[in-house]
Amino acid sequence: MARRALITGITGQDGSYLAEHLLREGYEVWGLARGQANPRVSRMRKLLADVQVVRGDLLDQGSLISAVERVQPDEVYNLGAISFVPMSWEQAELTAEVTGMGVLRMLEAIRVCSGVSRGGPAAGGQIRFYQASSSEMFGQVSETPQNERTGFHPRSPYGVAKAYGHFLTQNYRESYGMFAVSGILFNHESPRRGAEFVTRKVSLGVARIKLGLADELRLGNLEARRDWGFAGDYVRAMHLMLQAATPEDYVIGTGRMKSVRELAEAAFAAAGLDWERYVVTDQALHRPAEVDLLCADPKKARVQLGWEPTVSFDELVALMVESDLRLLSDGGDPDQDSSWP
Ligand code: NAP
Ligand code: G4F
């Protein structure tokens, strides 16, 4: 019988790549989707026709228990979150509820449905759990590169909520013997990335300028540095973590960092343009507390999981710019179905 996976955050970037990967691996894939008329669910259904949908919300404990009871998953991937860092200052409480407490609700749903009891000896349960932890937990970094033992100093309500989910996942593993692990993933991007994140904002901006639809691109802090990889590579790591013999946390990234300035330079160059003629910096886009740099040490994942990224920074930037040029040339709207290659 096919193994069954339940993915929260199925309508997001990672949910789509992970669903495709698990379908290729022969899984029966279920996606948890919220809302009664969520347009992102219709888009997902069109593009991932083989994914089955179960209704639920990370804010609603009962709905998560019902979803686990209905799907009877072998593996649960908790990707659902408020994931845009600036939004976490504007809606800090909602971020804590979805990105932080949502992890508690999902773990409780699994614990209750597996019959894992409090107090008794760690009994484990059969359902394996993946938590989407983030390099934003490192925040103001204490060392570079960052590995599984690097301390946390989150710099946003989002980073704080992720740190709560991370420690809780570790705690359920230690308290109940559950196979519960966190992937500490560094920034990963693709043509399916939300337009609010800087890589996609830049690739869409370049495409608009190239096609004469805009004449400038406004950005915030050009000096921030990130370790950017390709989302399709990173979902393979999520799956590998749940196939390991023992439940452990892993850092996933490329080990190379680039600045936002270098990102802009590469993206404009990919379209044959000089970035300095078009990029305008805007103080309003700076954050109240910035994460200046993030750079992964993915050695543990390479050695223990055999995981390696396959797409370089330059290849990633080029593929995003090409995809957005195609999309806009075809009259597509990044907020509509056609934006999802
Ligand atoms: P994304 O595209 O922003 O997707 C977020 C998903 O969360 C969407 O499917 C959204 O569904 C869902 N969601 C929001 N509120 C929810 C709620 N109340 N209940 C259930 N689902 C809810 O994020 P992503 O880039 O795919 O990232 C996936 C996960 O990895 C997130 O947890 C993110 O924080 C984490 N992460 C991402 C990166 C990265 O670089 N991409 C790095 C480290 C960690 P709707 O369509 O209903 O809004
Ligand atoms: O693309 P970003 O918004 O991603 P950020 O904040 O690093 O968070 C992403 O990666 C995390 C993993 O480290 C995930 F956990 C999280 O869910 C999300 O996927 O911003 C990247 C950098 C920041 O330093 C920001 O200040 O780009 C800088 N930046 C400069 N100008 C900008 C802009 N960011 C955005 N979004 N828009 C700008 O105009």
PDB file of N, CA, C and O in Angstrom, residues 68-118:
ATOM      1  N   VAL A  68      -6.047  14.498  10.779  1.00  0.00           N
ATOM      2  CA  VAL A  68      -5.148  13.356  11.015  1.00  0.00           C
ATOM      3  C   VAL A  68      -5.972  12.059  11.086  1.00  0.00           C
ATOM      4  O   VAL A  68      -5.577  11.023  10.534  1.00  0.00           O
ATOM      5  N   GLU A  69      -7.134  12.129  11.739  1.00  0.00           N
ATOM      6  CA  GLU A  69      -8.001  10.935  11.822  1.00  0.00           C
ATOM      7  C   GLU A  69      -8.433  10.488  10.434  1.00  0.00           C
ATOM      8  O   GLU A  69      -8.457   9.301  10.116  1.00  0.00           O
ATOM      9  N   ARG A  70      -8.774  11.454   9.580  1.00  0.00           N
ATOM     10  CA  ARG A  70      -9.284  11.113   8.250  1.00  0.00           C
ATOM     11  C   ARG A  70      -8.173  10.565   7.356  1.00  0.00           C
ATOM     12  O   ARG A  70      -8.350   9.555   6.672  1.00  0.00           O
ATOM     13  N   VAL A  71      -7.024  11.237   7.364  1.00  0.00           N
ATOM     14  CA  VAL A  71      -5.957  10.874   6.406  1.00  0.00           C
ATOM     15  C   VAL A  71      -5.155   9.660   6.879  1.00  0.00           C
ATOM     16  O   VAL A  71      -4.671   8.869   6.071  1.00  0.00           O
ATOM     17  N   GLN A  72      -5.032   9.503   8.191  1.00  0.00           N
ATOM     18  CA  GLN A  72      -4.201   8.406   8.748  1.00  0.00           C
ATOM     19  C   GLN A  72      -2.806   8.427   8.105  1.00  0.00           C
ATOM     20  O   GLN A  72      -2.369   7.434   7.496  1.00  0.00           O
ATOM     21  N   PRO A  73      -2.096   9.554   8.227  1.00  0.00           N
ATOM     22  CA  PRO A  73      -0.814   9.682   7.511  1.00  0.00           C
ATOM     23  C   PRO A  73       0.300   8.866   8.148  1.00  0.00           C
ATOM     24  O   PRO A  73       0.286   8.603   9.356  1.00  0.00           O
ATOM     25  N   ASP A  74       1.270   8.503   7.312  1.00  0.00           N
ATOM     26  CA  ASP A  74       2.527   7.946   7.828  1.00  0.00           C
ATOM     27  C   ASP A  74       3.488   9.084   8.152  1.00  0.00           C
ATOM     28  O   ASP A  74       4.336   8.955   9.026  1.00  0.00           O
ATOM     29  N   GLU A  75       3.372  10.175   7.377  1.00  0.00           N
ATOM     30  CA  GLU A  75       4.273  11.312   7.554  1.00  0.00           C
ATOM     31  C   GLU A  75       3.462  12.608   7.518  1.00  0.00           C
ATOM     32  O   GLU A  75       2.566  12.743   6.676  1.00  0.00           O
ATOM     33  N   VAL A  76       3.800  13.551   8.407  1.00  0.00           N
ATOM     34  CA  VAL A  76       3.175  14.877   8.389  1.00  0.00           C
ATOM     35  C   VAL A  76       4.276  15.920   8.206  1.00  0.00           C
ATOM     36  O   VAL A  76       5.274  15.907   8.938  1.00  0.00           O
ATOM     37  N   TYR A  77       4.094  16.797   7.217  1.00  0.00           N
ATOM     38  CA  TYR A  77       5.041  17.888   6.965  1.00  0.00           C
ATOM     39  C   TYR A  77       4.344  19.188   7.327  1.00  0.00           C
ATOM     40  O   TYR A  77       3.388  19.589   6.645  1.00  0.00           O
ATOM     41  N   ASN A  78       4.805  19.862   8.382  1.00  0.00           N
ATOM     42  CA  ASN A  78       4.149  21.098   8.811  1.00  0.00           C
ATOM     43  C   ASN A  78       4.834  22.317   8.188  1.00  0.00           C
ATOM     44  O   ASN A  78       5.761  22.889   8.762  1.00  0.00           O
ATOM     45  N   LEU A  79       4.334  22.708   7.011  1.00  0.00           N
ATOM     46  CA  LEU A  79       4.907  23.838   6.275  1.00  0.00           C
ATOM     47  C   LEU A  79       4.051  25.097   6.422  1.00  0.00           C
ATOM     48  O   LEU A  79       4.477  26.191   6.039  1.00  0.00           O
ATOM     49  N   GLY A  80       2.847  24.977   6.940  1.00  0.00           N
ATOM     50  CA  GLY A  80       1.939  26.126   7.052  1.00  0.00           C
ATOM     51  C   GLY A  80       2.492  27.149   8.033  1.00  0.00           C
ATOM     52  O   GLY A  80       2.992  26.789   9.100  1.00  0.00           O
ATOM     53  N   ALA A  81       2.413  28.427   7.672  1.00  0.00           N
ATOM     54  CA  ALA A  81       2.918  29.495   8.554  1.00  0.00           C
ATOM     55  C   ALA A  81       2.566  30.853   7.964  1.00  0.00           C
ATOM     56  O   ALA A  81       2.307  30.969   6.765  1.00  0.00           O
ATOM     57  N   ILE A  82       2.552  31.887   8.813  1.00  0.00           N
ATOM     58  CA  ILE A  82       2.751  33.251   8.332  1.00  0.00           C
ATOM     59  C   ILE A  82       4.249  33.301   8.104  1.00  0.00           C
ATOM     60  O   ILE A  82       5.033  33.207   9.051  1.00  0.00           O
ATOM     61  N   SER A  83       4.701  33.435   6.838  1.00  0.00           N
ATOM     62  CA  SER A  83       6.124  33.221   6.551  1.00  0.00           C
ATOM     63  C   SER A  83       6.859  34.484   6.112  1.00  0.00           C
ATOM     64  O   SER A  83       8.068  34.445   5.899  1.00  0.00           O
ATOM     65  N   PHE A  84       6.143  35.601   5.968  1.00  0.00           N
ATOM     66  CA  PHE A  84       6.787  36.844   5.505  1.00  0.00           C
ATOM     67  C   PHE A  84       7.210  37.661   6.726  1.00  0.00           C
ATOM     68  O   PHE A  84       6.354  38.118   7.501  1.00  0.00           O
ATOM     69  N   VAL A  85       8.505  37.842   6.888  1.00  0.00           N
ATOM     70  CA  VAL A  85       9.043  38.450   8.112  1.00  0.00           C
ATOM     71  C   VAL A  85       8.423  39.826   8.415  1.00  0.00           C
ATOM     72  O   VAL A  85       7.975  40.060   9.549  1.00  0.00           O
ATOM     73  N   PRO A  86       8.351  40.777   7.462  1.00  0.00           N
ATOM     74  CA  PRO A  86       7.753  42.089   7.802  1.00  0.00           C
ATOM     75  C   PRO A  86       6.313  41.985   8.315  1.00  0.00           C
ATOM     76  O   PRO A  86       5.893  42.756   9.175  1.00  0.00           O
ATOM     77  N   MET A  87       5.561  41.027   7.803  1.00  0.00           N
ATOM     78  CA  MET A  87       4.173  40.881   8.279  1.00  0.00           C
ATOM     79  C   MET A  87       4.139  40.507   9.758  1.00  0.00           C
ATOM     80  O   MET A  87       3.174  40.786  10.464  1.00  0.00           O
ATOM     81  N   SER A  88       5.207  39.879  10.228  1.00  0.00           N
ATOM     82  CA  SER A  88       5.198  39.404  11.616  1.00  0.00           C
ATOM     83  C   SER A  88       5.298  40.561  12.613  1.00  0.00           C
ATOM     84  O   SER A  88       4.936  40.393  13.775  1.00  0.00           O
ATOM     85  N   TRP A  89       5.756  41.740  12.168  1.00  0.00           N
ATOM     86  CA  TRP A  89       5.695  42.917  13.057  1.00  0.00           C
ATOM     87  C   TRP A  89       4.288  43.505  13.025  1.00  0.00           C
ATOM     88  O   TRP A  89       3.789  43.981  14.022  1.00  0.00           O
ATOM     89  N   GLU A  90       3.664  43.468  11.835  1.00  0.00           N
ATOM     90  CA  GLU A  90       2.328  44.060  11.695  1.00  0.00           C
ATOM     91  C   GLU A  90       1.267  43.203  12.368  1.00  0.00           C
ATOM     92  O   GLU A  90       0.277  43.714  12.885  1.00  0.00           O
ATOM     93  N   GLN A  91       1.449  41.876  12.346  1.00  0.00           N
ATOM     94  CA  GLN A  91       0.460  40.962  12.941  1.00  0.00           C
ATOM     95  C   GLN A  91       1.209  39.959  13.809  1.00  0.00           C
ATOM     96  O   GLN A  91       1.258  38.759  13.512  1.00  0.00           O
ATOM     97  N   ALA A  92       1.776  40.481  14.885  1.00  0.00           N
ATOM     98  CA  ALA A  92       2.651  39.669  15.734  1.00  0.00           C
ATOM     99  C   ALA A  92       1.868  38.550  16.436  1.00  0.00           C
ATOM    100  O   ALA A  92       2.341  37.418  16.551  1.00  0.00           O
ATOM    101  N   GLU A  93       0.665  38.881  16.883  1.00  0.00           N
ATOM    102  CA  GLU A  93      -0.112  37.879  17.619  1.00  0.00           C
ATOM    103  C   GLU A  93      -0.556  36.748  16.684  1.00  0.00           C
ATOM    104  O   GLU A  93      -0.461  35.564  17.020  1.00  0.00           O
ATOM    105  N   LEU A  94      -1.011  37.136  15.481  1.00  0.00           N
ATOM    106  CA  LEU A  94      -1.422  36.112  14.509  1.00  0.00           C
ATOM    107  C   LEU A  94      -0.220  35.228  14.141  1.00  0.00           C
ATOM    108  O   LEU A  94      -0.342  34.004  14.026  1.00  0.00           O
ATOM    109  N   THR A  95       0.949  35.857  13.989  1.00  0.00           N
ATOM    110  CA  THR A  95       2.153  35.083  13.664  1.00  0.00           C
ATOM    111  C   THR A  95       2.463  34.084  14.779  1.00  0.00           C
ATOM    112  O   THR A  95       2.794  32.916  14.511  1.00  0.00           O
ATOM    113  N   ALA A  96       2.350  34.546  16.024  1.00  0.00           N
ATOM    114  CA  ALA A  96       2.604  33.630  17.149  1.00  0.00           C
ATOM    115  C   ALA A  96       1.615  32.465  17.123  1.00  0.00           C
ATOM    116  O   ALA A  96       1.980  31.308  17.347  1.00  0.00           O
ATOM    117  N   GLU A  97       0.349  32.793  16.790  1.00  0.00           N
ATOM    118  CA  GLU A  97      -0.695  31.756  16.792  1.00  0.00           C
ATOM    119  C   GLU A  97      -0.503  30.724  15.678  1.00  0.00           C
ATOM    120  O   GLU A  97      -0.652  29.528  15.900  1.00  0.00           O
ATOM    121  N   VAL A  98      -0.197  31.219  14.460  1.00  0.00           N
ATOM    122  CA  VAL A  98      -0.104  30.296  13.315  1.00  0.00           C
ATOM    123  C   VAL A  98       1.274  29.637  13.264  1.00  0.00           C
ATOM    124  O   VAL A  98       1.398  28.411  13.216  1.00  0.00           O
ATOM    125  N   THR A  99       2.316  30.468  13.285  1.00  0.00           N
ATOM    126  CA  THR A  99       3.680  29.973  13.061  1.00  0.00           C
ATOM    127  C   THR A  99       4.228  29.278  14.303  1.00  0.00           C
ATOM    128  O   THR A  99       5.021  28.340  14.198  1.00  0.00           O
ATOM    129  N   GLY A 100       3.814  29.737  15.489  1.00  0.00           N
ATOM    130  CA  GLY A 100       4.282  29.134  16.737  1.00  0.00           C
ATOM    131  C   GLY A 100       3.293  28.114  17.295  1.00  0.00           C
ATOM    132  O   GLY A 100       3.535  26.900  17.271  1.00  0.00           O
ATOM    133  N   MET A 101       2.133  28.580  17.741  1.00  0.00           N
ATOM    134  CA  MET A 101       1.144  27.680  18.366  1.00  0.00           C
ATOM    135  C   MET A 101       0.603  26.636  17.392  1.00  0.00           C
ATOM    136  O   MET A 101       0.171  25.559  17.810  1.00  0.00           O
ATOM    137  N   GLY A 102       0.642  26.948  16.109  1.00  0.00           N
ATOM    138  CA  GLY A 102       0.202  25.970  15.104  1.00  0.00           C
ATOM    139  C   GLY A 102       1.013  24.681  15.186  1.00  0.00           C
ATOM    140  O   GLY A 102       0.491  23.590  14.938  1.00  0.00           O
ATOM    141  N   VAL A 103       2.282  24.800  15.555  1.00  0.00           N
ATOM    142  CA  VAL A 103       3.133  23.610  15.695  1.00  0.00           C
ATOM    143  C   VAL A 103       2.643  22.767  16.878  1.00  0.00           C
ATOM    144  O   VAL A 103       2.541  21.536  16.787  1.00  0.00           O
ATOM    145  N   LEU A 104       2.331  23.446  17.970  1.00  0.00           N
ATOM    146  CA  LEU A 104       1.806  22.730  19.143  1.00  0.00           C
ATOM    147  C   LEU A 104       0.514  21.983  18.777  1.00  0.00           C
ATOM    148  O   LEU A 104       0.352  20.797  19.091  1.00  0.00           O
ATOM    149  N   ARG A 105      -0.375  22.678  18.059  1.00  0.00           N
ATOM    150  CA  ARG A 105      -1.662  22.041  17.714  1.00  0.00           C
ATOM    151  C   ARG A 105      -1.454  20.830  16.804  1.00  0.00           C
ATOM    152  O   ARG A 105      -2.120  19.810  16.965  1.00  0.00           O
ATOM    153  N   MET A 106      -0.515  20.943  15.859  1.00  0.00           N
ATOM    154  CA  MET A 106      -0.270  19.820  14.938  1.00  0.00           C
ATOM    155  C   MET A 106       0.346  18.645  15.701  1.00  0.00           C
ATOM    156  O   MET A 106      -0.060  17.485  15.510  1.00  0.00           O
ATOM    157  N   LEU A 107       1.304  18.948  16.578  1.00  0.00           N
ATOM    158  CA  LEU A 107       1.930  17.865  17.356  1.00  0.00           C
ATOM    159  C   LEU A 107       0.908  17.203  18.282  1.00  0.00           C
ATOM    160  O   LEU A 107       0.906  15.972  18.449  1.00  0.00           O
ATOM    161  N   GLU A 108       0.036  18.008  18.884  1.00  0.00           N
ATOM    162  CA  GLU A 108      -0.998  17.439  19.756  1.00  0.00           C
ATOM    163  C   GLU A 108      -1.959  16.559  18.957  1.00  0.00           C
ATOM    164  O   GLU A 108      -2.367  15.484  19.416  1.00  0.00           O
ATOM    165  N   ALA A 109      -2.310  17.008  17.752  1.00  0.00           N
ATOM    166  CA  ALA A 109      -3.214  16.202  16.919  1.00  0.00           C
ATOM    167  C   ALA A 109      -2.584  14.841  16.649  1.00  0.00           C
ATOM    168  O   ALA A 109      -3.244  13.788  16.752  1.00  0.00           O
ATOM    169  N   ILE A 110      -1.285  14.835  16.348  1.00  0.00           N
ATOM    170  CA  ILE A 110      -0.599  13.568  16.059  1.00  0.00           C
ATOM    171  C   ILE A 110      -0.514  12.718  17.326  1.00  0.00           C
ATOM    172  O   ILE A 110      -0.774  11.518  17.309  1.00  0.00           O
ATOM    173  N   ARG A 111      -0.172  13.376  18.435  1.00  0.00           N
ATOM    174  CA  ARG A 111      -0.026  12.632  19.704  1.00  0.00           C
ATOM    175  C   ARG A 111      -1.352  11.971  20.098  1.00  0.00           C
ATOM    176  O   ARG A 111      -1.398  10.776  20.410  1.00  0.00           O
ATOM    177  N   VAL A 112      -2.433  12.751  20.032  1.00  0.00           N
ATOM    178  CA  VAL A 112      -3.741  12.230  20.436  1.00  0.00           C
ATOM    179  C   VAL A 112      -4.172  11.094  19.498  1.00  0.00           C
ATOM    180  O   VAL A 112      -4.604  10.026  19.943  1.00  0.00           O
ATOM    181  N   CYS A 113      -4.016  11.308  18.198  1.00  0.00           N
ATOM    182  CA  CYS A 113      -4.474  10.296  17.230  1.00  0.00           C
ATOM    183  C   CYS A 113      -3.599   9.050  17.256  1.00  0.00           C
ATOM    184  O   CYS A 113      -4.047   7.965  16.875  1.00  0.00           O
ATOM    185  N   SER A 114      -2.339   9.180  17.717  1.00  0.00           N
ATOM    186  CA  SER A 114      -1.464   7.999  17.783  1.00  0.00           C
ATOM    187  C   SER A 114      -1.626   7.270  19.111  1.00  0.00           C
ATOM    188  O   SER A 114      -0.976   6.246  19.324  1.00  0.00           O
ATOM    189  N   GLY A 115      -2.383   7.861  20.030  1.00  0.00           N
ATOM    190  CA  GLY A 115      -2.549   7.226  21.337  1.00  0.00           C
ATOM    191  C   GLY A 115      -1.289   7.301  22.191  1.00  0.00           C
ATOM    192  O   GLY A 115      -1.088   6.472  23.077  1.00  0.00           O
ATOM    193  N   VAL A 116      -0.441   8.295  21.937  1.00  0.00           N
ATOM    194  CA  VAL A 116       0.768   8.468  22.764  1.00  0.00           C
ATOM    195  C   VAL A 116       0.346   9.213  24.025  1.00  0.00           C
ATOM    196  O   VAL A 116      -0.178  10.315  23.946  1.00  0.00           O
ATOM    197  N   SER A 117       0.592   8.595  25.192  1.00  0.00           N
ATOM    198  CA  SER A 117       0.058   9.186  26.417  1.00  0.00           C
ATOM    199  C   SER A 117       1.097  10.010  27.150  1.00  0.00           C
ATOM    200  O   SER A 117       2.295   9.824  26.985  1.00  0.00           O
ATOM    201  N   ARG A 118       0.581  10.943  27.963  1.00  0.00           N
ATOM    202  CA  ARG A 118       1.461  11.723  28.831  1.00  0.00           C
ATOM    203  C   ARG A 118       1.855  10.874  30.019  1.00  0.00           C
ATOM    204  O   ARG A 118       1.097  10.043  30.482  1.00  0.00           O
TER     205      ARG A 118
END
